[in-house]
PDB file of C-alpha atoms in Angstrom:
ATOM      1  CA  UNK A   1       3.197  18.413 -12.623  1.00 73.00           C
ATOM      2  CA  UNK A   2       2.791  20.471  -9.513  1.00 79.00           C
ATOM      3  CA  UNK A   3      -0.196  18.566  -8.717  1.00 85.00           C
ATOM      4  CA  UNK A   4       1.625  14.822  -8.962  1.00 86.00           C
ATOM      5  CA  UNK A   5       4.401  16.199  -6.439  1.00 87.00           C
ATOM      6  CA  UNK A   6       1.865  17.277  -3.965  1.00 86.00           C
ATOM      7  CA  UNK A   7       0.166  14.145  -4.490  1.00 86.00           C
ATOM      8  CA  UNK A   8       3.357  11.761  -4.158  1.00 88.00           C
ATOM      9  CA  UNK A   9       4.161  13.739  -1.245  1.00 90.00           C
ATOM     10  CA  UNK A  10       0.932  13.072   0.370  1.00 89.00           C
ATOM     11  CA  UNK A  11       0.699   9.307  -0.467  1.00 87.00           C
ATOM     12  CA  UNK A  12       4.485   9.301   1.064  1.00 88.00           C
ATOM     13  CA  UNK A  13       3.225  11.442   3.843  1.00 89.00           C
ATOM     14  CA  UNK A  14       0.790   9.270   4.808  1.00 88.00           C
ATOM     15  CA  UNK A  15       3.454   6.497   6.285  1.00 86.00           C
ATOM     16  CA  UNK A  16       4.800   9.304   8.125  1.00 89.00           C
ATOM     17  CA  UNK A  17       1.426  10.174  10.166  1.00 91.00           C
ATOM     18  CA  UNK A  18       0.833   6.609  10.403  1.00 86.00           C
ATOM     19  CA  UNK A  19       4.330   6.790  12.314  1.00 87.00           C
ATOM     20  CA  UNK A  20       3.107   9.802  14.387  1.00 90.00           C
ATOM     21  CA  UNK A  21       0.162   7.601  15.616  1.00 85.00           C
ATOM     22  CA  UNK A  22       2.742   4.519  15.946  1.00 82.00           C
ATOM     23  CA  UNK A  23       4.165   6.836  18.563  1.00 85.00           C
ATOM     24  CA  UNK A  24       0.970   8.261  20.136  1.00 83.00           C
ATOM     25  CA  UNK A  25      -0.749   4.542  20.136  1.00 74.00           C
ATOM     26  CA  UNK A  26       1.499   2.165  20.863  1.00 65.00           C
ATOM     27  CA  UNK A  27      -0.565  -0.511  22.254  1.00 66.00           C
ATOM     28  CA  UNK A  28      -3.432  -0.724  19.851  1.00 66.00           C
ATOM     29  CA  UNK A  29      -6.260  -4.085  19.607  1.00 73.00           C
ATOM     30  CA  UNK A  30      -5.638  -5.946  16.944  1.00 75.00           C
ATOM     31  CA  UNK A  31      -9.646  -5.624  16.371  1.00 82.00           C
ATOM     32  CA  UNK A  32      -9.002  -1.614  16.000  1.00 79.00           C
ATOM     33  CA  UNK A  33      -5.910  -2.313  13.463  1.00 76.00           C
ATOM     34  CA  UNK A  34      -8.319  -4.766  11.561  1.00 83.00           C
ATOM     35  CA  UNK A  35     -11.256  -2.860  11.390  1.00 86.00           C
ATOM     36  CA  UNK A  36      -9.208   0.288   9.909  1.00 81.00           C
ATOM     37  CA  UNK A  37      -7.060  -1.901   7.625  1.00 81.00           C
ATOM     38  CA  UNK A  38      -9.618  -3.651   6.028  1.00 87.00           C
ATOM     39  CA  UNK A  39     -11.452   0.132   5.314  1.00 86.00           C
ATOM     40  CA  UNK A  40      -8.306   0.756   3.741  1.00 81.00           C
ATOM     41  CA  UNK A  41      -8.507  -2.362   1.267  1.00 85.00           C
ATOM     42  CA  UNK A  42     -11.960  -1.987   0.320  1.00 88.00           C
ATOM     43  CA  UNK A  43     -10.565   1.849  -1.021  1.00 83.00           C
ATOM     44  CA  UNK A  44      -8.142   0.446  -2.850  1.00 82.00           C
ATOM     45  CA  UNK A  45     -10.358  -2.606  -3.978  1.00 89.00           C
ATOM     46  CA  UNK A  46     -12.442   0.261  -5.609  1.00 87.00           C
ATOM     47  CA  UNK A  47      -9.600   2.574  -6.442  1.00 81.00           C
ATOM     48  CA  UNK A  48      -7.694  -0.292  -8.637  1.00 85.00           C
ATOM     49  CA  UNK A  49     -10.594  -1.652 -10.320  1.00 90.00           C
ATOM     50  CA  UNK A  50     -12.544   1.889 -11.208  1.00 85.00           C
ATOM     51  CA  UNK A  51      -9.633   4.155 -11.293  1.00 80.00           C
ATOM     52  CA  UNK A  52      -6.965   1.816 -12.996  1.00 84.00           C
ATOM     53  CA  UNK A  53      -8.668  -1.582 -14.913  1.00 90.00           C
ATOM     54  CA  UNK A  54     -11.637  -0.004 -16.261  1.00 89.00           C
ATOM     55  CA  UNK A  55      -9.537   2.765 -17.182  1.00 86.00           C
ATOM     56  CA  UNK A  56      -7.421   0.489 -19.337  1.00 88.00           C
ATOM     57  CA  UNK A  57      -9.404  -1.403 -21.194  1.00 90.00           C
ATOM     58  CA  UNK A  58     -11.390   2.070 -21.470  1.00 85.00           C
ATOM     59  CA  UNK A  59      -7.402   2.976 -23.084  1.00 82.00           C
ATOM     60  CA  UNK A  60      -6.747   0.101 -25.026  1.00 77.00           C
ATOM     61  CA  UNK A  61      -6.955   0.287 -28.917  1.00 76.00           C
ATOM     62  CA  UNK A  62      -5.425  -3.246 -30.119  1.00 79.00           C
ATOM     63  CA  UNK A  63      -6.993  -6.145 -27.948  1.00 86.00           C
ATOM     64  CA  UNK A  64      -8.129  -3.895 -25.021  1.00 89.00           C
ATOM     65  CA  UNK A  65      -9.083  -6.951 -23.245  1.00 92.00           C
ATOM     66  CA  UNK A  66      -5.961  -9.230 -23.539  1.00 94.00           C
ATOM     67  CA  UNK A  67      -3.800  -5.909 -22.987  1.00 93.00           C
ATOM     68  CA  UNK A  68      -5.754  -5.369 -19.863  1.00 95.00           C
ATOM     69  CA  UNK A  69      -5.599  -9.079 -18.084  1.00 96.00           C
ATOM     70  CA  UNK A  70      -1.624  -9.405 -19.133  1.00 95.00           C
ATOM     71  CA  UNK A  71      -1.159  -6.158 -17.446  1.00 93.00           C
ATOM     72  CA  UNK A  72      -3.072  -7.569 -14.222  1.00 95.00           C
ATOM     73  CA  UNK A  73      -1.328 -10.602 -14.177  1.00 96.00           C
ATOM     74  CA  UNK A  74       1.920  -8.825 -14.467  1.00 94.00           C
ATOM     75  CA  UNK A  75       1.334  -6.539 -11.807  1.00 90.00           C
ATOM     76  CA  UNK A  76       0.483  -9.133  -9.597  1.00 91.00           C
ATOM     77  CA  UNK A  77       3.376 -11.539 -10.454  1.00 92.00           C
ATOM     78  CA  UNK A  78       5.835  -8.564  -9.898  1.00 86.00           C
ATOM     79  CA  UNK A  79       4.453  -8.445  -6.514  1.00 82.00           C
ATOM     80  CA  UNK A  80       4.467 -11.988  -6.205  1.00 85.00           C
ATOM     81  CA  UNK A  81       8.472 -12.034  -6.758  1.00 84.00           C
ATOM     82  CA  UNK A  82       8.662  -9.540  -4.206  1.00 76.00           C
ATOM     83  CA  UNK A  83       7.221 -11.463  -1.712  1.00 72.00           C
ATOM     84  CA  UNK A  84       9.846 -14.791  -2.172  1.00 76.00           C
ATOM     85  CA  UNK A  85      12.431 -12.048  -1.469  1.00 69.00           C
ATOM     86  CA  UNK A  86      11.067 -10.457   1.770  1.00 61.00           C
ATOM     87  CA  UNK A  87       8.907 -12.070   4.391  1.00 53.00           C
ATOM     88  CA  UNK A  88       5.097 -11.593   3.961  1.00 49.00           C
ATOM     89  CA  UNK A  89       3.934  -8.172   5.994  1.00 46.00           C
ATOM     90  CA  UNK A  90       1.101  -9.701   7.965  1.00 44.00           C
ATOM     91  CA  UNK A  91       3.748 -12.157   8.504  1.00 49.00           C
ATOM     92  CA  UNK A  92       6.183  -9.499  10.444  1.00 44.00           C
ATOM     93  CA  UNK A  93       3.630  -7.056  11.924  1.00 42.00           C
ATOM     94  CA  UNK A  94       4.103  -9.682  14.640  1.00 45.00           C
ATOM     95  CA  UNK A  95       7.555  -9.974  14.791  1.00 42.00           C
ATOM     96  CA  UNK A  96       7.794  -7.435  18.183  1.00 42.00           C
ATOM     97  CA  UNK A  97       6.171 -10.292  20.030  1.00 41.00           C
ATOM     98  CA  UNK A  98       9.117 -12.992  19.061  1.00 44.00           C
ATOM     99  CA  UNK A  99      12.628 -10.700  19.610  1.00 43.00           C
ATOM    100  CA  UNK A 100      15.535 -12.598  21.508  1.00 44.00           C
ATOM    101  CA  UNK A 101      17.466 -10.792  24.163  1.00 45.00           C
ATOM    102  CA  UNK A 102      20.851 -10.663  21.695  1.00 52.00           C
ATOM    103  CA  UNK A 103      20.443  -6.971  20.022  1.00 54.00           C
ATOM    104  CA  UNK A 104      21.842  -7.724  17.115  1.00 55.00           C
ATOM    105  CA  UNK A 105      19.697 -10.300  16.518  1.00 58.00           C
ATOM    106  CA  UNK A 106      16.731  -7.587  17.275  1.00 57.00           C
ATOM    107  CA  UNK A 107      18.418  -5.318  14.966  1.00 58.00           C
ATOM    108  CA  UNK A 108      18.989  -7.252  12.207  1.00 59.00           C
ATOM    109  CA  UNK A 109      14.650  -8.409  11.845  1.00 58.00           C
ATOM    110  CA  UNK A 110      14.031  -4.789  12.244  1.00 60.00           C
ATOM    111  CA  UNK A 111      15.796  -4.220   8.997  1.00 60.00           C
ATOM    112  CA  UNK A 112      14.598  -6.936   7.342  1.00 61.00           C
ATOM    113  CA  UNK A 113      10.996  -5.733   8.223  1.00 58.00           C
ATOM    114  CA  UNK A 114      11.767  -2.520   7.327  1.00 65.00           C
ATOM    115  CA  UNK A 115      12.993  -3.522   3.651  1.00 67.00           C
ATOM    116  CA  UNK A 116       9.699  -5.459   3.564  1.00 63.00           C
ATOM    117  CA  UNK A 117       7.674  -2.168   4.603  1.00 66.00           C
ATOM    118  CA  UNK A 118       9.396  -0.207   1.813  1.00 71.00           C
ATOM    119  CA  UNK A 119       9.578  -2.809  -1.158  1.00 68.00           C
ATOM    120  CA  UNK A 120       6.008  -3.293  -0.767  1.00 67.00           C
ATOM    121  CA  UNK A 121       5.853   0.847  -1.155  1.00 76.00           C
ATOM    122  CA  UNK A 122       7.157   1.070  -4.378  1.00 78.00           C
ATOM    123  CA  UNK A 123       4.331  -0.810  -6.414  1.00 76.00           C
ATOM    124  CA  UNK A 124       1.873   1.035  -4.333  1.00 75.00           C
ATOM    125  CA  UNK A 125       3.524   4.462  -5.440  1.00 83.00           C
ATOM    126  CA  UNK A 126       4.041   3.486  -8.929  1.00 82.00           C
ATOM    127  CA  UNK A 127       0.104   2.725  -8.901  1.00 80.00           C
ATOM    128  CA  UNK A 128      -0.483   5.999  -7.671  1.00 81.00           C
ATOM    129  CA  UNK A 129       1.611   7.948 -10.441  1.00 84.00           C
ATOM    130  CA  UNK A 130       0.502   6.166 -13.137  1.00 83.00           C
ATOM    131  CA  UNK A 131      -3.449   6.695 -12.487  1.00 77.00           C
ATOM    132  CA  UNK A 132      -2.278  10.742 -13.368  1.00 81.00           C
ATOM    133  CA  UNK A 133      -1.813   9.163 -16.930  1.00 73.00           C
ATOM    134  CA  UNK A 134      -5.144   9.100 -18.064  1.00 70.00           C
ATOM    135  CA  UNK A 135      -5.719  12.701 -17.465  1.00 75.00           C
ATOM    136  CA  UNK A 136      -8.651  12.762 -15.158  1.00 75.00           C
ATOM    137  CA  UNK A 137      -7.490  14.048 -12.114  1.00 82.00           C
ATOM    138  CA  UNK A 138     -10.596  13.228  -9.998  1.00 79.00           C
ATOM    139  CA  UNK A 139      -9.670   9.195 -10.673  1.00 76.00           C
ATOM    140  CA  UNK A 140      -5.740   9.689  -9.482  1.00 81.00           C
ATOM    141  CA  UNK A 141      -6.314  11.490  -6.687  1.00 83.00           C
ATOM    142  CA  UNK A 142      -9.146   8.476  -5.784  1.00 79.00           C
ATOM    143  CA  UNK A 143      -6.192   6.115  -6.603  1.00 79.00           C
ATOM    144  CA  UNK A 144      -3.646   8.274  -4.601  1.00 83.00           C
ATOM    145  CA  UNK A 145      -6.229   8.374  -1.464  1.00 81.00           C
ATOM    146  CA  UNK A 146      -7.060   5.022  -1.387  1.00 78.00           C
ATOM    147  CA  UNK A 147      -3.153   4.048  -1.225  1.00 81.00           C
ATOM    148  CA  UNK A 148      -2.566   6.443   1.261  1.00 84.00           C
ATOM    149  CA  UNK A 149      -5.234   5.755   3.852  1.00 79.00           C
ATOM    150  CA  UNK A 150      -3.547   2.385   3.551  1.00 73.00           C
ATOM    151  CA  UNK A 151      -0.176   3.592   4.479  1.00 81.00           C
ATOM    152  CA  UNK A 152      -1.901   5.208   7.835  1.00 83.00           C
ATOM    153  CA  UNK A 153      -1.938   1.913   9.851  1.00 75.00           C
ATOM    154  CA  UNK A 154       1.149   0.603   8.247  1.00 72.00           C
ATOM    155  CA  UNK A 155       2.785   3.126   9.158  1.00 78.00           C
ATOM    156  CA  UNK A 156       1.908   2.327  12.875  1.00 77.00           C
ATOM    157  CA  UNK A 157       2.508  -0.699  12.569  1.00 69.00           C
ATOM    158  CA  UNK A 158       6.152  -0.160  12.094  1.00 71.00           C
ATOM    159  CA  UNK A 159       6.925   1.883  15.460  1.00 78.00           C
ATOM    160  CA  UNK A 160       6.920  -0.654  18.045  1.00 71.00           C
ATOM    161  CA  UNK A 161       9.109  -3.376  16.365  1.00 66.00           C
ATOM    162  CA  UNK A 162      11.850  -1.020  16.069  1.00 72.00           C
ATOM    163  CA  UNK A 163      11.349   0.965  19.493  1.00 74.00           C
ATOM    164  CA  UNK A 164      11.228  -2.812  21.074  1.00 68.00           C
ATOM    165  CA  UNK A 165      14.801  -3.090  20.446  1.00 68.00           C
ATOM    166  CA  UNK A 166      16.173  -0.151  22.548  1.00 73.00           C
ATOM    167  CA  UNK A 167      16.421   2.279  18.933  1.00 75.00           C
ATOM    168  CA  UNK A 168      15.974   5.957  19.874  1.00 81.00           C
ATOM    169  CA  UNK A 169      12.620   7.496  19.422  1.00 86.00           C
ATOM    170  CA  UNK A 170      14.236  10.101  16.590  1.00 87.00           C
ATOM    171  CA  UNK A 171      15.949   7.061  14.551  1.00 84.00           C
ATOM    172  CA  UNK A 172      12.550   5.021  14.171  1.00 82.00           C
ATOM    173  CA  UNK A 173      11.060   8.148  13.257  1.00 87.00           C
ATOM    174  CA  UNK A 174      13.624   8.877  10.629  1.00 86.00           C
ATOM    175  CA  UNK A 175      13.598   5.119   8.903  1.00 83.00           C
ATOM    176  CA  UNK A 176       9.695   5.498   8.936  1.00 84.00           C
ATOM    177  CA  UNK A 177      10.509   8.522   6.924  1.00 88.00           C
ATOM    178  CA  UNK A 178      12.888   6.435   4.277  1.00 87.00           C
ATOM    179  CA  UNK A 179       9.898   4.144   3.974  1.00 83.00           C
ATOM    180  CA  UNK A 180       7.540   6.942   3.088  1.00 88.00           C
ATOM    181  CA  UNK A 181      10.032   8.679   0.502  1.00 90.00           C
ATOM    182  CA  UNK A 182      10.375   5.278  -1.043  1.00 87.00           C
ATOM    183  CA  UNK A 183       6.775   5.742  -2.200  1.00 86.00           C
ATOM    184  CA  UNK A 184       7.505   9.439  -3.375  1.00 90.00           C
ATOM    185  CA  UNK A 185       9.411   7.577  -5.877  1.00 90.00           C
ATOM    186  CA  UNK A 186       7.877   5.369  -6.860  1.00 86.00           C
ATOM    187  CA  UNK A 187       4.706   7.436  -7.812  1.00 88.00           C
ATOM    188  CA  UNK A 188       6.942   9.734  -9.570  1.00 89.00           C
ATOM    189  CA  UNK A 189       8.529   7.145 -11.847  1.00 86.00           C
ATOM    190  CA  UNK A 190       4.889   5.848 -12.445  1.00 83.00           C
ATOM    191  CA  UNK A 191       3.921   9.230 -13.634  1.00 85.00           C
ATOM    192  CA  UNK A 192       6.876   9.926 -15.968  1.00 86.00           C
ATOM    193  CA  UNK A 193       6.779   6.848 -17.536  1.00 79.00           C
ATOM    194  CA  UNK A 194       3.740   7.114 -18.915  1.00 78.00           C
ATOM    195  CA  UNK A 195       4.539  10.479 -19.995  1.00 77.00           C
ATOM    196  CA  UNK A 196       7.234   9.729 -22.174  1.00 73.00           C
ATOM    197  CA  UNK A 197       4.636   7.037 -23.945  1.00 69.00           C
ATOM    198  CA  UNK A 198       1.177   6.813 -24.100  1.00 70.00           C
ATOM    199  CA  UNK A 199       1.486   3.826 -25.917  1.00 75.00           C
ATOM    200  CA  UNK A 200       2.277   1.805 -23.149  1.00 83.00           C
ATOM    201  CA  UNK A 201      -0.419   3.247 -21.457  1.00 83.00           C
ATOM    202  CA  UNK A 202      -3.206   0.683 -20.834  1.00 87.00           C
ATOM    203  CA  UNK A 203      -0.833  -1.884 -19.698  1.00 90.00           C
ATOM    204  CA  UNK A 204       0.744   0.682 -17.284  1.00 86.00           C
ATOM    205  CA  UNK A 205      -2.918   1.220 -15.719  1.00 86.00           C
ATOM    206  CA  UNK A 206      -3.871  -2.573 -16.122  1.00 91.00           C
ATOM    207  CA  UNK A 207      -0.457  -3.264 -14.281  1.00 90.00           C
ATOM    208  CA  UNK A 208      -1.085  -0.860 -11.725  1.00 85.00           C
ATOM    209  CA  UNK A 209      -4.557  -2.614 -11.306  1.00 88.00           C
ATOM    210  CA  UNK A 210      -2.658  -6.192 -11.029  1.00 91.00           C
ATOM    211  CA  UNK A 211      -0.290  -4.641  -7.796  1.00 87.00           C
ATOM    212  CA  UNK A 212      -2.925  -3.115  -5.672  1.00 85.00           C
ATOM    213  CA  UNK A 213      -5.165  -6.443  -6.498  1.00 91.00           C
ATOM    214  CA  UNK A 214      -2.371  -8.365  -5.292  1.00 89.00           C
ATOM    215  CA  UNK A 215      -1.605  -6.728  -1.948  1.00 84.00           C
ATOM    216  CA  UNK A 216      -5.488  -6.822  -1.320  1.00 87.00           C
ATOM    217  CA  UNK A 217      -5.711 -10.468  -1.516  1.00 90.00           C
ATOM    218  CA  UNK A 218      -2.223 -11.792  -0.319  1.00 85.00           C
ATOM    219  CA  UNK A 219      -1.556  -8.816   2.619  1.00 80.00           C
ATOM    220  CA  UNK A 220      -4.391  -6.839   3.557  1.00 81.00           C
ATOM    221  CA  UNK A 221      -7.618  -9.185   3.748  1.00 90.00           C
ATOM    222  CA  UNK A 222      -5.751 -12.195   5.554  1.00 88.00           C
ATOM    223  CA  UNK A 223      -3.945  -9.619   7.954  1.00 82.00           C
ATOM    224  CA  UNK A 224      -7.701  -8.608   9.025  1.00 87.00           C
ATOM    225  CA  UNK A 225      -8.712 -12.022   9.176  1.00 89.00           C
ATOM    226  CA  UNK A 226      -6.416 -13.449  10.910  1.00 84.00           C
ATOM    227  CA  UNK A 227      -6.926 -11.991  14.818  1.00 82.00           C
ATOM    228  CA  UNK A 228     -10.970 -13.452  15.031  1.00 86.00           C
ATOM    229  CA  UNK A 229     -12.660  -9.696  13.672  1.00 85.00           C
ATOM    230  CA  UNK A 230     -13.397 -11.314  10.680  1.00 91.00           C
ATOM    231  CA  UNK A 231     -16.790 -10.436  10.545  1.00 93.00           C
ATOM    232  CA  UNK A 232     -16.023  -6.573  11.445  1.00 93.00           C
ATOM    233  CA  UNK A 233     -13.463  -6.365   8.908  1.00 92.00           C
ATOM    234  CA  UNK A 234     -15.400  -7.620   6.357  1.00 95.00           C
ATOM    235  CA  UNK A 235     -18.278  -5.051   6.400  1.00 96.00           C
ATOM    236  CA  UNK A 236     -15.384  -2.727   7.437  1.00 93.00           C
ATOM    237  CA  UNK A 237     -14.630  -3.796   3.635  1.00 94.00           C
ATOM    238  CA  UNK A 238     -17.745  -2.907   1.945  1.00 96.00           C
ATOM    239  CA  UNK A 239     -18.369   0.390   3.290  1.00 94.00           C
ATOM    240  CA  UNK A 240     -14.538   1.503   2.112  1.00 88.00           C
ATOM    241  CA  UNK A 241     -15.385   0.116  -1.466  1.00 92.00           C
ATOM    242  CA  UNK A 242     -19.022   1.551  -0.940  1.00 92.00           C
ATOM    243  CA  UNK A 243     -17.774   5.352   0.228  1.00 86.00           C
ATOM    244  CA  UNK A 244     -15.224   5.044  -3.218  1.00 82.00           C
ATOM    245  CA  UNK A 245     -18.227   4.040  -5.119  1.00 86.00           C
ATOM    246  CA  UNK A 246     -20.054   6.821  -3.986  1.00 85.00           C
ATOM    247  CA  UNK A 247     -17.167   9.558  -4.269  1.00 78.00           C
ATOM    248  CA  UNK A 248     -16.543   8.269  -8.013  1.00 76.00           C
ATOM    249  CA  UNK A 249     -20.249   8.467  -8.836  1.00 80.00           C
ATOM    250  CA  UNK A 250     -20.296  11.854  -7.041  1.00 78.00           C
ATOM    251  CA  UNK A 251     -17.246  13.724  -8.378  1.00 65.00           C
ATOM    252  CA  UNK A 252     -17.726  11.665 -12.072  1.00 60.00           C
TER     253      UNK A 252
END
């Protein structure tokens, strides 16, 4: 247990030092944020399909295989109602470039893109608390790393929207903090629910799989693509799922 709290404290962390270097860099290239956000998806590419589908149908006693692709497609459709309720993210990363002068205007996007930033947490933390479920450590705390060298540059990305509108220094620090503890729970609910049954097990891991899949495809790889580093970003991709690849064959 003490070992799931350290690790749902790092994966929550991780927003926070992305925050820290929101602060520090403030005026990053887009090819920079690309480059390292695309890494980040190609660790998670390898982290939900080695540490979390294999591992399910790996799990699965009756129909492994259908178990395993209605947990993806779960997953991903859970996501996929969270995005008609919030804006897309590489839809508001943007949004510091198209404030109005009224504050409360300003104020009022901030908050929506700060909901955005920590409803998309919560299926990420979830992920991360129920690879612990399976037993082998090695593959959650892949899953866990993968999902927080993610929240690094989202975390950054989150600074300058909300210092744009006149907010103090301390108070964007402190709702990057809310967005980081949102992912402490949800990798702790992950983790206790498949505790209390290991029956539900392989669809837990499968569903897992289906959210990190999801925010892959829909968030992270058109964010990367979408500022002309395409090329970059895409090898940036490989070598994250290559270095996982290599860690899982290592440490397996």
């Amino acid at each position: 247990m003490r070992i799931v709290l350290l690790t749902a404290l790092g994966v929550g962390g991780a927003s926070v030092i992305g925050a820290l270097l929101g602060f520090i860099f403030k005026k990053t290239t887009h090819k920079f944020s690309d480059i390292v956000l695309a890494f980040a998806a190609g660790v998670m590419l390898a982290a939900a399909v080695i540490g979390l589908v294999l591992p399910s149908l790996e799990y699965g006693t009756r129909f492994p295989l259908l178990v395993t692709v209605a947990g993806v497609f779960c997953g991903a459709v859970c996501v996929n109602l969270i995005d008609k309720l919030v804006p897309h993210l590489h839809k508001l990363t943007g949004v510091d470039q198209e404030f109005h002068p009224e504050k409360q205007q300003q104020l009022n996007r901030v908050l929506l893109f700060v909901i955005a930033i920590a409803i998309h947490n919560l299926p990420e933390g979830i992920a991360a608390g129920v690879g612990f479920g399976t037993g082998n450590t090695t593959e959650a705390l892949t899953i866990a790393g993968g999902i927080a060298l993610q929240n690094i540059p989202e975390g950054m990305v989150i600074i300058g929207p909300m210092l744009a509108t006149g907010m103090s220094p301390s108070r964007t620090f402190l709702i990057a903090v809310i967005t980081g503890v949102v992912e402490v729970i949800g990798t702790l609910l992950g983790f206790f629910a498949v505790s209390i049954s290991s029956a539900i097990l392989p669809f837990a891991l499968a569903f897992a799989g289906g959210t990190m899949l999801y925010v892959i495809s829909d968030e992270m790889i058109p964010e990367t693509h979408a500022h002309g580093s395409e090329r970059g970003a895409t090898y940036s991709l490989l070598a994250g799922f290559c270095l996982m690849l290599f860690f899982d064959v290592l440490l397996g």
